Structure formats: C-alpha cells, structure tokens
XYZ file of N, CA and C in Angstrom:
834
model
N -22.536 -42.961 -32.629
C -22.800 -42.420 -33.967
C -21.482 -42.150 -34.680
N -21.459 -42.324 -35.990
C -20.227 -42.252 -36.755
C -19.671 -40.841 -36.853
N -20.535 -39.783 -36.693
C -20.055 -38.428 -36.851
C -19.417 -37.882 -35.589
N -19.393 -38.648 -34.515
C -18.767 -38.219 -33.279
C -17.282 -38.560 -33.311
N -16.446 -37.583 -33.004
C -15.005 -37.799 -32.994
C -14.587 -38.284 -31.606
N -14.407 -39.592 -31.482
C -14.122 -40.202 -30.186
C -12.674 -39.941 -29.779
N -12.469 -39.830 -28.469
C -11.176 -39.426 -27.918
C -10.487 -40.633 -27.299
N -9.171 -40.725 -27.510
C -8.395 -41.856 -27.028
C -7.899 -41.707 -25.598
N -6.944 -42.547 -25.245
C -6.523 -42.709 -23.854
C -5.787 -41.495 -23.301
N -4.809 -40.946 -24.033
C -3.944 -39.907 -23.472
C -4.687 -38.617 -23.127
N -5.536 -38.065 -24.004
C -6.276 -36.853 -23.595
C -7.187 -37.112 -22.392
N -7.762 -38.300 -22.329
C -8.620 -38.634 -21.197
C -7.807 -38.775 -19.916
N -6.603 -39.340 -20.033
C -5.728 -39.446 -18.868
C -5.337 -38.064 -18.361
N -5.014 -37.147 -19.280
C -4.651 -35.788 -18.884
C -5.815 -35.106 -18.163
N -7.037 -35.279 -18.694
C -8.219 -34.697 -18.052
C -8.420 -35.281 -16.660
N -8.214 -36.584 -16.548
C -8.384 -37.266 -15.261
C -7.374 -36.746 -14.229
N -6.125 -36.554 -14.628
C -5.100 -36.055 -13.711
C -5.419 -34.632 -13.250
N -5.959 -33.815 -14.143
C -6.380 -32.462 -13.750
C -7.487 -32.538 -12.704
N -8.451 -33.428 -12.935
C -9.545 -33.589 -11.973
C -9.033 -34.101 -10.627
N -8.095 -35.042 -10.649
C -7.534 -35.565 -9.405
C -6.823 -34.462 -8.628
N -6.110 -33.603 -9.334
C -5.442 -32.477 -8.676
C -6.475 -31.557 -8.011
N -7.554 -31.244 -8.727
C -8.603 -30.380 -8.170
C -9.226 -31.032 -6.936
N -9.508 -32.334 -7.036
C -10.093 -33.041 -5.895
C -9.126 -33.086 -4.711
N -7.838 -33.246 -4.979
C -6.852 -33.281 -3.896
C -6.808 -31.950 -3.153
N -6.836 -30.855 -3.914
C -6.846 -29.529 -3.282
C -8.124 -29.341 -2.468
N -9.271 -29.750 -3.050
C -10.543 -29.606 -2.342
C -10.570 -30.457 -1.082
N -10.033 -31.689 -1.171
C -10.003 -32.572 0.002
C -9.097 -32.001 1.091
N -7.974 -31.406 0.691
C -7.063 -30.786 1.662
C -7.755 -29.643 2.402
N -8.444 -28.787 1.647
C -9.164 -27.672 2.278
C -10.287 -28.187 3.174
N -10.967 -29.235 2.710
C -12.031 -29.824 3.522
C -11.466 -30.384 4.825
N -10.277 -31.030 4.754
C -9.646 -31.560 5.961
C -9.294 -30.462 6.944
N -8.807 -29.317 6.417
C -8.494 -28.193 7.291
C -9.742 -27.678 7.998
N -10.836 -27.598 7.240
C -12.088 -27.100 7.818
C -12.591 -28.042 8.905
N -12.533 -29.363 8.625
C -12.988 -30.345 9.616
C -12.122 -30.276 10.871
N -10.813 -30.223 10.685
C -9.919 -30.149 11.836
C -10.145 -28.897 12.655
N -10.318 -27.774 11.974
C -10.572 -26.520 12.669
C -11.898 -26.568 13.410
N -12.901 -27.186 12.766
C -14.206 -27.306 13.405
C -14.152 -28.140 14.667
N -13.417 -29.249 14.631
C -13.271 -30.112 15.812
C -12.558 -29.366 16.935
N -11.516 -28.608 16.576
C -10.761 -27.857 17.575
C -11.629 -26.788 18.234
N -12.381 -26.059 17.424
C -13.245 -25.006 17.971
C -14.325 -25.606 18.866
N -14.898 -26.736 18.451
C -15.931 -27.386 19.259
C -15.383 -27.825 20.599
N -14.176 -28.395 20.605
C -13.576 -28.860 21.851
C -13.301 -27.696 22.796
N -12.819 -26.583 22.250
C -12.495 -25.438 23.085
C -13.727 -24.730 23.622
N -14.868 -24.893 22.925
C -16.085 -24.191 23.329
C -16.891 -24.950 24.367
N -16.537 -26.206 24.643
C -17.289 -27.015 25.606
C -16.704 -26.804 26.999
N -17.572 -26.748 28.013
C -17.115 -26.544 29.386
C -16.278 -27.727 29.845
N -15.455 -27.518 30.871
C -14.557 -28.565 31.330
C -15.305 -29.799 31.813
N -16.485 -29.625 32.460
C -17.205 -30.773 32.997
C -17.760 -31.662 31.905
N -18.047 -31.077 30.756
C -18.646 -31.855 29.658
C -17.694 -32.005 28.479
N -16.411 -31.704 28.729
C -15.443 -31.737 27.627
C -15.326 -33.141 27.051
N -15.456 -33.211 25.743
C -15.346 -34.502 25.065
C -14.225 -34.405 24.053
N -13.287 -35.287 24.210
C -12.165 -35.304 23.280
C -12.439 -36.333 22.192
N -12.630 -35.842 20.999
C -12.877 -36.771 19.901
C -11.598 -37.556 19.622
N -11.738 -38.849 19.492
C -10.584 -39.681 19.189
C -10.150 -39.462 17.748
N -8.897 -39.810 17.491
C -8.387 -39.675 16.130
C -9.209 -40.486 15.153
N -9.664 -41.653 15.570
C -10.443 -42.513 14.674
C -11.770 -41.861 14.308
N -12.401 -41.165 15.263
C -13.665 -40.486 14.963
C -13.469 -39.407 13.903
N -12.408 -38.635 14.076
C -12.123 -37.566 13.111
C -11.798 -38.148 11.739
N -11.068 -39.236 11.715
C -10.712 -39.869 10.441
C -11.944 -40.392 9.723
N -12.871 -40.998 10.475
C -14.105 -41.509 9.864
C -14.906 -40.365 9.267
N -15.020 -39.267 10.013
C -15.751 -38.108 9.506
C -15.089 -37.550 8.246
N -13.775 -37.428 8.282
C -13.050 -36.883 7.123
C -13.205 -37.787 5.902
N -13.135 -39.093 6.110
C -13.278 -40.033 4.993
C -14.685 -39.990 4.411
N -15.687 -39.867 5.278
C -17.074 -39.795 4.795
C -17.288 -38.535 3.963
N -16.759 -37.408 4.445
C -16.908 -36.163 3.695
C -16.130 -36.210 2.380
N -14.969 -36.846 2.399
C -14.185 -36.968 1.171
C -14.921 -37.824 0.141
N -15.553 -38.905 0.611
C -16.326 -39.761 -0.297
C -17.478 -38.978 -0.922
N -18.183 -38.207 -0.103
C -19.292 -37.396 -0.617
C -18.775 -36.369 -1.621
N -17.629 -35.770 -1.333
C -17.038 -34.783 -2.242
C -16.734 -35.392 -3.599
N -16.096 -36.561 -3.616
C -15.701 -37.201 -4.873
C -16.928 -37.594 -5.696
N -17.900 -38.234 -5.059
C -19.101 -38.676 -5.776
C -19.862 -37.475 -6.330
N -20.012 -36.450 -5.503
C -20.738 -35.250 -5.946
C -20.017 -34.572 -7.100
N -18.703 -34.521 -7.044
C -17.900 -33.879 -8.101
C -18.182 -34.527 -9.451
N -18.027 -35.863 -9.518
C -18.217 -36.546 -10.799
C -19.657 -36.433 -11.278
N -20.615 -36.739 -10.408
C -22.016 -36.766 -10.840
C -22.510 -35.384 -11.233
N -22.117 -34.372 -10.498
C -22.589 -33.013 -10.799
C -22.107 -32.551 -12.170
N -20.803 -32.645 -12.402
C -20.272 -32.143 -13.672
C -20.705 -33.008 -14.848
N -20.787 -34.327 -14.651
C -21.214 -35.197 -15.749
C -22.642 -34.913 -16.167
N -23.535 -34.738 -15.205
C -24.948 -34.547 -15.545
C -25.260 -33.126 -15.988
N -24.512 -32.155 -15.483
C -24.792 -30.762 -15.839
C -24.197 -30.371 -17.182
N -22.943 -30.720 -17.403
C -22.253 -30.264 -18.616
C -21.671 -31.396 -19.449
N -21.673 -32.622 -18.918
C -21.004 -33.696 -19.622
C -19.498 -33.557 -19.570
N -19.004 -32.634 -18.768
C -17.576 -32.334 -18.676
C -17.211 -31.995 -17.241
N -16.170 -32.623 -16.751
C -15.534 -32.147 -15.528
C -14.597 -31.001 -15.907
N -14.093 -30.240 -14.934
C -13.125 -29.192 -15.292
C -11.936 -29.723 -16.096
N -11.470 -30.937 -15.768
C -10.371 -31.515 -16.536
C -10.740 -31.721 -17.991
N -11.938 -32.218 -18.247
C -12.382 -32.426 -19.629
C -12.627 -31.101 -20.338
N -13.063 -30.089 -19.589
C -13.229 -28.769 -20.200
C -11.887 -28.237 -20.699
N -10.851 -28.406 -19.877
C -9.508 -27.946 -20.274
C -9.035 -28.678 -21.528
N -9.334 -29.984 -21.612
C -8.880 -30.794 -22.750
C -9.807 -30.715 -23.955
N -10.946 -30.028 -23.819
C -11.872 -29.882 -24.938
C -12.573 -31.162 -25.317
N -12.933 -31.966 -24.313
C -13.641 -33.221 -24.566
C -14.845 -33.311 -23.632
N -15.803 -34.160 -23.984
C -16.980 -34.304 -23.139
C -17.566 -35.702 -23.276
N -18.453 -36.039 -22.353
C -19.114 -37.342 -22.332
C -20.503 -37.195 -22.945
N -20.862 -38.097 -23.837
C -22.208 -38.132 -24.413
C -22.698 -39.573 -24.436
N -24.005 -39.739 -24.567
C -24.549 -41.070 -24.789
C -24.134 -41.559 -26.174
N -24.271 -42.844 -26.421
C -23.839 -43.396 -27.709
C -24.653 -42.859 -28.882
N -25.836 -42.261 -28.597
C -26.608 -41.626 -29.668
C -26.275 -40.153 -29.815
N -25.290 -39.675 -29.028
C -24.863 -38.287 -29.113
C -25.566 -37.337 -28.170
N -26.562 -37.805 -27.445
C -27.318 -36.942 -26.543
C -26.607 -36.810 -25.199
N -26.925 -35.767 -24.418
C -26.311 -35.622 -23.086
C -26.680 -36.790 -22.180
N -25.814 -37.092 -21.214
C -26.095 -38.180 -20.292
C -26.890 -37.651 -19.108
N -27.737 -38.497 -18.536
C -28.492 -38.147 -17.346
C -27.902 -38.812 -16.118
N -28.608 -38.688 -15.002
C -28.105 -39.226 -13.744
C -27.934 -40.745 -13.772
N -28.879 -41.535 -14.328
C -28.666 -42.988 -14.336
C -27.377 -43.394 -15.047
N -27.092 -42.794 -16.196
C -25.850 -43.124 -16.914
C -24.624 -42.644 -16.133
N -24.750 -41.500 -15.470
C -23.633 -40.997 -14.679
C -23.317 -41.939 -13.517
N -24.357 -42.445 -12.861
C -24.155 -43.388 -11.757
C -23.531 -44.683 -12.279
N -24.034 -45.177 -13.422
C -23.472 -46.391 -14.015
C -22.008 -46.180 -14.391
N -21.689 -44.988 -14.859
C -20.306 -44.686 -15.241
C -19.395 -44.650 -14.011
N -19.910 -44.105 -12.921
C -19.131 -44.061 -11.691
C -18.873 -45.472 -11.158
N -19.875 -46.346 -11.305
C -19.688 -47.755 -10.930
C -18.599 -48.381 -11.801
N -18.573 -48.027 -13.077
C -17.530 -48.525 -13.976
C -16.148 -48.060 -13.558
N -16.045 -46.822 -13.061
C -14.768 -46.326 -12.535
C -14.289 -47.211 -11.379
N -15.218 -47.510 -10.472
C -14.883 -48.324 -9.303
C -14.451 -49.730 -9.734
N -15.166 -50.290 -10.708
C -14.841 -51.629 -11.200
C -13.474 -51.647 -11.871
N -13.183 -50.590 -12.637
C -11.877 -50.504 -13.291
C -10.750 -50.408 -12.259
N -11.017 -49.689 -11.161
C -10.024 -49.589 -10.105
C -9.756 -50.923 -9.446
N -10.806 -51.723 -9.243
C -10.633 -53.057 -8.669
C -9.782 -53.947 -9.568
N -9.870 -53.704 -10.874
C -9.104 -54.503 -11.840
C -7.747 -53.877 -12.147
N -7.239 -53.066 -11.201
C -5.912 -52.442 -11.341
C -5.802 -51.565 -12.588
N -6.910 -50.882 -12.930
C -6.890 -49.947 -14.048
C -7.110 -50.556 -15.414
N -7.378 -51.864 -15.467
C -7.553 -52.516 -16.767
C -8.718 -51.907 -17.550
N -9.776 -51.523 -16.830
C -10.933 -50.932 -17.512
C -10.613 -49.632 -18.194
N -9.674 -48.865 -17.637
C -9.254 -47.616 -18.279
C -8.313 -47.901 -19.457
N -7.426 -48.857 -19.285
C -6.522 -49.211 -20.379
C -7.266 -49.785 -21.574
N -8.469 -50.308 -21.342
C -9.281 -50.877 -22.420
C -9.513 -49.874 -23.551
N -9.464 -48.575 -23.192
C -9.669 -47.523 -24.193
C -8.651 -47.638 -25.322
N -7.445 -48.089 -25.013
C -6.348 -48.081 -25.987
C -6.653 -48.963 -27.183
N -7.218 -50.154 -26.955
C -7.434 -51.084 -28.069
C -8.902 -51.246 -28.471
N -9.812 -50.581 -27.771
C -11.222 -50.700 -28.134
C -11.511 -49.920 -29.413
N -12.334 -50.500 -30.285
C -12.632 -49.869 -31.577
C -13.328 -48.525 -31.412
N -14.159 -48.389 -30.381
C -14.873 -47.146 -30.138
C -14.234 -46.304 -29.041
N -13.010 -46.698 -28.629
C -12.270 -45.977 -27.596
C -13.084 -45.862 -26.311
N -13.718 -46.952 -25.938
C -14.520 -47.002 -24.727
C -13.793 -47.768 -23.626
N -13.803 -47.231 -22.416
C -13.372 -47.970 -21.249
C -14.531 -48.767 -20.695
N -14.283 -49.504 -19.635
C -15.363 -50.287 -19.037
C -16.510 -49.383 -18.589
N -16.157 -48.211 -18.052
C -17.200 -47.293 -17.599
C -18.102 -46.872 -18.753
N -17.511 -46.718 -19.953
C -18.304 -46.361 -21.136
C -19.168 -47.535 -21.588
N -18.604 -48.732 -21.547
C -19.357 -49.923 -21.942
C -20.573 -50.119 -21.035
N -20.356 -49.946 -19.734
C -21.432 -50.163 -18.768
C -22.529 -49.113 -18.901
N -22.119 -47.846 -19.065
C -23.093 -46.751 -19.087
C -23.641 -46.454 -20.477
N -22.993 -46.974 -21.525
C -23.424 -46.649 -22.892
C -23.050 -45.228 -23.271
N -21.765 -44.887 -23.095
C -21.309 -43.530 -23.378
C -20.060 -43.541 -24.258
N -19.804 -42.395 -24.871
C -18.550 -42.117 -25.557
C -17.938 -40.875 -24.930
N -16.631 -40.731 -25.043
C -15.967 -39.462 -24.769
C -15.538 -38.904 -26.116
N -16.020 -37.707 -26.436
C -15.839 -37.155 -27.773
C -15.199 -35.782 -27.695
N -14.648 -35.370 -28.812
C -14.031 -34.049 -28.923
C -15.121 -33.005 -29.082
N -15.006 -31.915 -28.333
C -15.947 -30.804 -28.457
C -15.589 -30.027 -29.707
N -16.543 -29.925 -30.598
C -16.270 -29.240 -31.855
C -16.294 -27.740 -31.667
N -15.406 -27.021 -32.322
C -15.431 -25.563 -32.225
C -16.663 -24.997 -32.889
N -17.084 -23.859 -32.386
C -18.262 -23.208 -32.970
C -17.924 -22.742 -34.377
N -18.626 -23.285 -35.356
C -18.404 -22.916 -36.753
C -19.738 -22.533 -37.366
N -19.914 -21.270 -37.632
C -21.196 -20.794 -38.148
C -21.400 -21.273 -39.572
N -22.612 -21.678 -39.875
C -22.970 -22.137 -41.214
C -24.014 -21.173 -41.746
N -23.662 -20.390 -42.731
C -24.569 -19.378 -43.245
C -24.828 -19.650 -44.715
N -26.020 -20.152 -45.078
C -26.332 -20.383 -46.484
C -26.697 -19.080 -47.177
N -27.227 -19.193 -48.384
C -27.670 -18.021 -49.114
C -28.675 -17.237 -48.287
N -28.627 -15.931 -48.369
C -29.393 -15.082 -47.470
C -30.894 -15.222 -47.706
N -31.637 -15.733 -46.723
C -33.084 -15.779 -46.840
C -33.697 -14.471 -46.374
N -35.017 -14.407 -46.448
C -35.730 -13.220 -46.015
C -35.478 -12.978 -44.538
N -35.191 -11.747 -44.149
C -34.924 -11.422 -42.748
C -36.253 -11.377 -42.003
N -36.357 -12.070 -40.851
C -37.621 -12.115 -40.128
C -37.843 -10.850 -39.339
N -39.086 -10.597 -38.880
C -39.341 -9.474 -37.993
C -38.672 -9.698 -36.649
N -38.412 -8.627 -35.926
C -37.746 -8.744 -34.632
C -38.673 -9.402 -33.613
N -38.076 -9.979 -32.599
C -38.819 -10.658 -31.542
C -39.767 -9.682 -30.861
N -41.013 -10.061 -30.748
C -42.007 -9.236 -30.101
C -42.591 -8.181 -31.012
N -42.102 -8.064 -32.247
C -42.594 -7.075 -33.178
C -43.796 -7.583 -33.947
N -44.324 -6.782 -34.839
C -45.498 -7.194 -35.604
C -45.173 -8.329 -36.549
N -46.104 -9.218 -36.744
C -45.943 -10.348 -37.654
C -46.404 -9.940 -39.050
N -45.657 -10.384 -40.045
C -46.008 -10.058 -41.426
C -46.743 -11.234 -42.039
N -47.635 -10.946 -42.967
C -48.392 -12.004 -43.626
C -47.480 -12.789 -44.558
N -47.616 -14.130 -44.611
C -46.749 -14.920 -45.486
C -47.092 -14.688 -46.942
N -46.060 -14.831 -47.777
C -46.299 -14.720 -49.210
C -47.022 -15.970 -49.690
N -47.665 -15.933 -50.871
C -48.337 -17.135 -51.387
C -47.391 -18.313 -51.484
N -46.108 -18.064 -51.833
C -45.168 -19.175 -51.942
C -44.946 -19.831 -50.595
N -44.863 -19.022 -49.521
C -44.689 -19.574 -48.186
C -45.929 -20.336 -47.773
N -47.120 -19.812 -48.104
C -48.367 -20.463 -47.714
C -48.502 -21.833 -48.349
N -47.870 -22.048 -49.495
C -47.996 -23.339 -50.169
C -46.995 -24.367 -49.648
N -46.133 -23.970 -48.703
C -45.170 -24.923 -48.163
C -45.895 -26.025 -47.386
N -45.286 -27.212 -47.320
C -45.860 -28.258 -46.477
C -45.918 -27.795 -45.029
N -46.932 -28.208 -44.312
C -47.045 -27.887 -42.896
C -45.898 -28.543 -42.146
N -45.327 -27.824 -41.183
C -44.162 -28.327 -40.451
C -44.444 -28.301 -38.959
N -43.631 -29.057 -38.222
C -43.759 -29.078 -36.776
C -42.406 -29.377 -36.147
N -42.284 -29.025 -34.864
C -41.139 -29.378 -34.039
C -41.607 -30.354 -32.974
N -40.823 -31.402 -32.759
C -41.129 -32.394 -31.736
C -39.992 -32.407 -30.736
N -40.291 -32.174 -29.454
C -39.269 -32.216 -28.403
C -39.013 -33.668 -28.029
N -37.728 -34.047 -27.964
C -37.352 -35.433 -27.731
C -36.778 -35.683 -26.337
N -36.623 -34.635 -25.526
C -36.026 -34.792 -24.201
C -37.050 -34.463 -23.120
N -36.834 -35.079 -21.947
C -37.687 -34.808 -20.789
C -37.441 -33.372 -20.296
N -38.432 -32.731 -19.631
C -39.748 -33.269 -19.262
C -40.827 -33.033 -20.310
N -40.483 -32.444 -21.461
C -41.481 -32.141 -22.491
C -41.454 -33.144 -23.639
N -40.872 -34.306 -23.418
C -40.716 -35.290 -24.487
C -42.051 -35.602 -25.151
N -42.071 -35.564 -26.488
C -43.272 -35.866 -27.241
C -44.140 -34.662 -27.537
N -43.838 -33.510 -26.937
C -44.622 -32.299 -27.192
C -44.378 -31.822 -28.614
N -45.459 -31.512 -29.318
C -45.379 -31.085 -30.725
C -45.784 -29.626 -30.849
N -45.021 -28.879 -31.607
C -45.291 -27.468 -31.834
C -45.454 -27.239 -33.339
N -46.683 -27.061 -33.821
C -46.872 -26.762 -35.245
C -46.264 -25.406 -35.596
N -45.672 -25.334 -36.775
C -45.134 -24.062 -37.270
C -46.178 -23.505 -38.221
N -47.132 -22.784 -37.658
C -48.256 -22.297 -38.447
C -48.266 -20.802 -38.609
N -47.139 -20.143 -38.264
C -47.058 -18.689 -38.373
C -45.867 -18.321 -39.243
N -45.841 -17.086 -39.762
C -44.688 -16.675 -40.565
C -43.370 -16.809 -39.812
N -43.401 -16.621 -38.486
C -42.196 -16.773 -37.682
C -42.576 -17.309 -36.316
N -41.750 -18.198 -35.773
C -41.927 -18.628 -34.395
C -40.619 -18.401 -33.643
N -40.744 -18.116 -32.347
C -39.589 -17.891 -31.491
C -39.419 -19.078 -30.553
N -38.163 -19.464 -30.302
C -37.835 -20.558 -29.403
C -36.936 -20.021 -28.300
N -37.261 -20.347 -27.050
C -36.438 -19.884 -25.947
C -37.059 -20.198 -24.610
N -36.415 -19.723 -23.557
C -36.893 -19.981 -22.200
C -37.977 -18.988 -21.770
N -38.072 -17.871 -22.458
C -39.085 -16.874 -22.138
C -40.480 -17.459 -22.387
N -41.400 -17.307 -21.429
C -42.758 -17.862 -21.638
C -43.502 -17.231 -22.804
N -43.038 -16.081 -23.291
C -43.688 -15.469 -24.454
C -43.313 -16.144 -25.765
N -42.285 -16.986 -25.744
C -41.870 -17.672 -26.972
C -42.930 -18.674 -27.405
N -43.035 -18.873 -28.712
C -43.976 -19.867 -29.242
C -43.596 -21.262 -28.772
N -42.295 -21.560 -28.750
C -41.784 -22.813 -28.194
C -41.025 -22.428 -26.925
N -41.692 -22.553 -25.788
C -41.128 -22.119 -24.511
C -40.496 -23.316 -23.799
N -39.194 -23.253 -23.588
C -38.433 -24.334 -22.959
C -37.955 -23.814 -21.607
N -38.766 -23.958 -20.584
C -38.501 -23.313 -19.301
C -37.621 -24.145 -18.380
N -37.468 -25.431 -18.667
C -36.774 -26.324 -17.738
C -35.303 -26.522 -18.075
N -34.802 -25.833 -19.083
C -33.401 -25.976 -19.500
C -32.705 -24.643 -19.294
N -31.849 -24.561 -18.256
C -31.207 -23.290 -17.937
C -30.172 -22.883 -18.975
N -29.818 -23.796 -19.887
C -28.827 -23.484 -20.917
C -29.484 -22.930 -22.182
N -30.803 -22.788 -22.146
C -31.534 -22.145 -23.237
C -31.701 -20.673 -22.895
N -31.376 -19.786 -23.818
C -31.503 -18.352 -23.594
C -32.971 -17.931 -23.646
N -33.310 -16.776 -23.046
C -34.709 -16.321 -23.089
C -35.266 -16.272 -24.515
N -34.514 -15.699 -25.421
C -34.808 -15.829 -26.858
C -33.604 -16.509 -27.476
N -33.760 -17.769 -27.863
C -32.616 -18.572 -28.294
C -32.506 -18.639 -29.816
N -33.631 -18.864 -30.505
C -33.591 -19.031 -31.967
C -34.944 -18.665 -32.555
N -34.951 -18.501 -33.862
C -36.190 -18.240 -34.607
C -36.276 -19.216 -35.777
N -37.502 -19.524 -36.175
C -37.751 -20.295 -37.404
C -38.811 -19.545 -38.191
N -38.574 -19.404 -39.485
C -39.570 -18.759 -40.338
C -39.530 -19.365 -41.723
N -40.575 -19.072 -42.498
C -40.706 -19.653 -43.828
C -40.284 -18.697 -44.925
N -39.704 -19.244 -45.972
C -39.356 -18.502 -47.183
C -39.854 -19.314 -48.373
N -39.868 -18.721 -49.561
C -40.258 -19.516 -50.735
C -39.376 -20.736 -50.955
N -38.138 -20.699 -50.463
C -37.227 -21.834 -50.650
C -37.349 -22.876 -49.549
N -38.014 -22.560 -48.451
C -38.139 -23.513 -47.354
C -38.071 -22.821 -46.010
N -38.060 -23.616 -44.954
C -37.995 -23.081 -43.596
C -36.544 -22.814 -43.199
N -36.360 -21.737 -42.422
C -35.037 -21.293 -42.009
C -34.999 -21.208 -40.485
N -33.907 -21.655 -39.900
C -33.658 -21.452 -38.475
C -32.484 -20.509 -38.321
N -32.589 -19.604 -37.351
C -31.525 -18.624 -37.105
C -31.281 -18.525 -35.607
N -30.020 -18.556 -35.216
C -29.676 -18.307 -33.818
C -29.929 -16.840 -33.506
N -30.519 -16.588 -32.343
C -30.895 -15.219 -31.971
C -29.897 -14.605 -30.999
N -28.629 -14.939 -31.162
C -27.612 -14.406 -30.267
C -27.577 -15.118 -28.927
N -27.902 -16.414 -28.922
C -27.960 -17.179 -27.679
C -26.583 -17.340 -27.067
N -26.557 -17.595 -25.754
C -25.295 -17.749 -25.043
C -24.581 -19.036 -25.436
N -25.335 -20.142 -25.557
C -24.724 -21.457 -25.780
C -24.847 -21.962 -27.213
N -25.434 -21.175 -28.094
C -25.469 -21.543 -29.496
C -26.636 -22.433 -29.876
N -26.930 -22.445 -31.171
C -27.958 -23.304 -31.761
C -27.260 -24.312 -32.658
N -27.623 -25.584 -32.517
C -26.968 -26.665 -33.254
C -27.994 -27.392 -34.109
N -27.643 -27.626 -35.362
C -28.453 -28.439 -36.273
C -27.581 -29.599 -36.735
N -28.068 -30.806 -36.434
C -27.300 -32.020 -36.766
C -25.870 -31.931 -36.217
N -25.771 -31.430 -34.988
C -24.531 -31.365 -34.210
C -23.512 -30.370 -34.754
N -23.963 -29.456 -35.604
C -23.106 -28.380 -36.086
C -23.682 -27.054 -35.620
N -22.832 -26.209 -35.016
C -23.323 -24.904 -34.574
C -23.596 -24.033 -35.797
N -24.740 -23.370 -35.771
C -25.137 -22.590 -36.945
C -25.443 -21.149 -36.551
N -25.401 -20.293 -37.551
C -25.910 -18.929 -37.411
C -27.279 -18.839 -38.068
N -27.344 -19.312 -39.299
C -28.614 -19.336 -40.040
C -28.535 -20.467 -41.051
N -29.605 -21.244 -41.169
C -29.539 -22.419 -42.034
C -30.942 -22.850 -42.431
N -31.074 -23.352 -43.663
C -32.329 -23.960 -44.095
C -32.505 -25.312 -43.411
N -33.735 -25.637 -43.082
C -34.050 -26.891 -42.414
C -34.591 -27.909 -43.400
N -34.257 -29.171 -43.146
C -34.782 -30.285 -43.933
C -35.534 -31.235 -43.013
N -36.409 -32.008 -43.599
C -37.187 -32.963 -42.821
C -36.255 -33.904 -42.051
N -36.513 -34.042 -40.744
C -35.716 -34.933 -39.905
C -34.502 -34.299 -39.268
N -34.245 -33.013 -39.537
C -33.091 -32.352 -38.929
C -33.219 -32.360 -37.404
N -32.081 -32.584 -36.715
C -32.029 -32.535 -35.258
C -31.554 -31.159 -34.817
N -32.304 -30.548 -33.926
C -31.982 -29.216 -33.417
C -31.677 -29.336 -31.931
N -30.570 -28.745 -31.504
C -30.205 -28.736 -30.083
C -30.158 -27.301 -29.598
N -30.962 -27.012 -28.567
C -30.912 -25.747 -27.846
C -30.541 -26.090 -26.407
N -29.330 -25.734 -25.980
C -28.893 -26.186 -24.664
C -28.867 -27.702 -24.624
N -29.572 -28.285 -23.628
C -29.680 -29.735 -23.530
C -31.010 -30.237 -24.081
N -31.739 -29.394 -24.788
C -33.042 -29.771 -25.326
C -32.899 -30.163 -26.794
N -33.428 -31.338 -27.105
C -33.300 -31.922 -28.446
C -34.660 -31.883 -29.121
N -34.713 -31.288 -30.317
C -35.939 -31.210 -31.100
C -35.725 -31.791 -32.485
N -36.789 -32.308 -33.061
C -36.777 -32.818 -34.436
C -37.689 -31.938 -35.292
N -37.159 -31.524 -36.443
C -37.966 -30.746 -37.392
C -38.601 -31.716 -38.395
N -39.905 -31.602 -38.582
C -40.632 -32.514 -39.482
C -41.488 -31.710 -40.456
N -41.403 -32.078 -41.722
C -42.301 -31.552 -42.746
C -43.448 -32.524 -42.932
N -44.653 -32.033 -42.878
C -45.837 -32.889 -43.014
C -46.464 -32.634 -44.367
N -46.821 -33.695 -45.104
C -47.417 -33.507 -46.434
C -48.815 -32.906 -46.349
C-alpha cells in the first residue's frame, strides 16, 4: 500500500545484527546448559553403567537445539508482534503487502526466503537496495514489506457528544441520531472473519471483555474495554477508551474521530471495517 513507509537496507541490517547478537548470547547460554547437563548425567550414573557421550553426540544435540532456537525466535516474534527485538529497537516492523499483520504461513515463507538468500551469498538481502518497494527475496516470496512504525499521534476532531461511561445507563438517541443511516462493523480477521455487528444502540463498546457489544476474546492485544462508538447528529464517532495498544483508524492512532463509510479500524491485531448502510 502506498501509505506505508517502507524501510531500506541499512536500518534492516542494523536490526538483523542486533538479533544475531541476541541469538549468539542465547546459543552460548544454551551450550553451557547442555554441557552442564551432560556432565551431571555422567556423574550421576553408576560405574557399571557409565556411558561417556562422545563429542559428536554432544555436538549433534547442541546443533539441533540451536536450530530449534533460531527458528522459534524468528517465527515467534514475527507472528506475535511483526517485530523481532532488533526491529523493535530500530522502530520497524513486518507487515503483509496490504498492511495487515503476517501470520504463520507468511512467517514460514519468509524464513525460507532467508535461507535462500543465504545460499545466494546474501544477494537476496542486497536486493533491498535497488528494489522499488525495498523488498528482499524473503519479502518477495512471503508477500511482505518492512515498514517504519509510526509514532502514536492522537487525532481529535471537533468535540462530539460525550458518551455514557462503560457499563452505565444508556441514553435515548436524539431524533437527529435516529435518522442516521444504519451502520455496522465487519470483522476481517480470523477467527471471527465475516462477523457483522450492527450499531443499533446509542453507544457500543468494543473490547476483550465478554460484556462488550463487540467482544474480541481471541486477541490478547485488545484491552478489556478498548474503544467505544456512538452516534451524534454529525455522524458516528469512535473513541479510544484508554487501551494499552491504542485504536487505529486507517492506520493512524486516534483518540477520538468521526467515522466514514469504509474506514478501517484496528484493535490490536483485529481488523474491522465500518460500513454505513442506506
């Protein structure tokens, strides 16, 4: 998407070197643990049954654990946050080409791209330098971009009517609000993809709490009460309810904002579309 600020080779290289350093430290500690474990096991066995593990056996075990560590590191951080610790430090993250978070299939494809780039002596990584979309081979294969994480910038339009507090009494809509077109929210991400929530009340609550009108229980990055939507004579308004990870409309973090037909709303990793129905 054109509104994504794609990141070039040098910031990505810096993030990669940070990750390699973290993995090297983790692998060193893992090697110490394996060596200590082998030593303790050997000392705990009786002399008649004493088995001395050969150096090759220990090396195979260490290499297998190191491989599992590396694969788990990349896949875990990519699928959970779209960022490894190195990318977090550099303020960049991985997204799909449509701007949505990547899932496990794309993460696996990206890891395969890393391996392929390594076989080609790093050519796949250098590809970022001259590619129009700043994509390496891993990005081409998985359908991803590496983009700059935008700072939280609150967008506060003209002050609309303040809604009632969460769990409090609901107020009757004014005649102007009642004449608004009927609206709905459509969830676009699994496991609730395609679920529609009509906005038929003066205010609806969105969050992980089951008491919310739009309850998103499968996304741990959604706060118990994450956001509210309510109607005013000028239109529908969305407001962040003090969530931990913020509310985003069309990829901009907001505090309070009027909604338009087709607006994209992100709560954590959950993507919703706001629709006005005639």
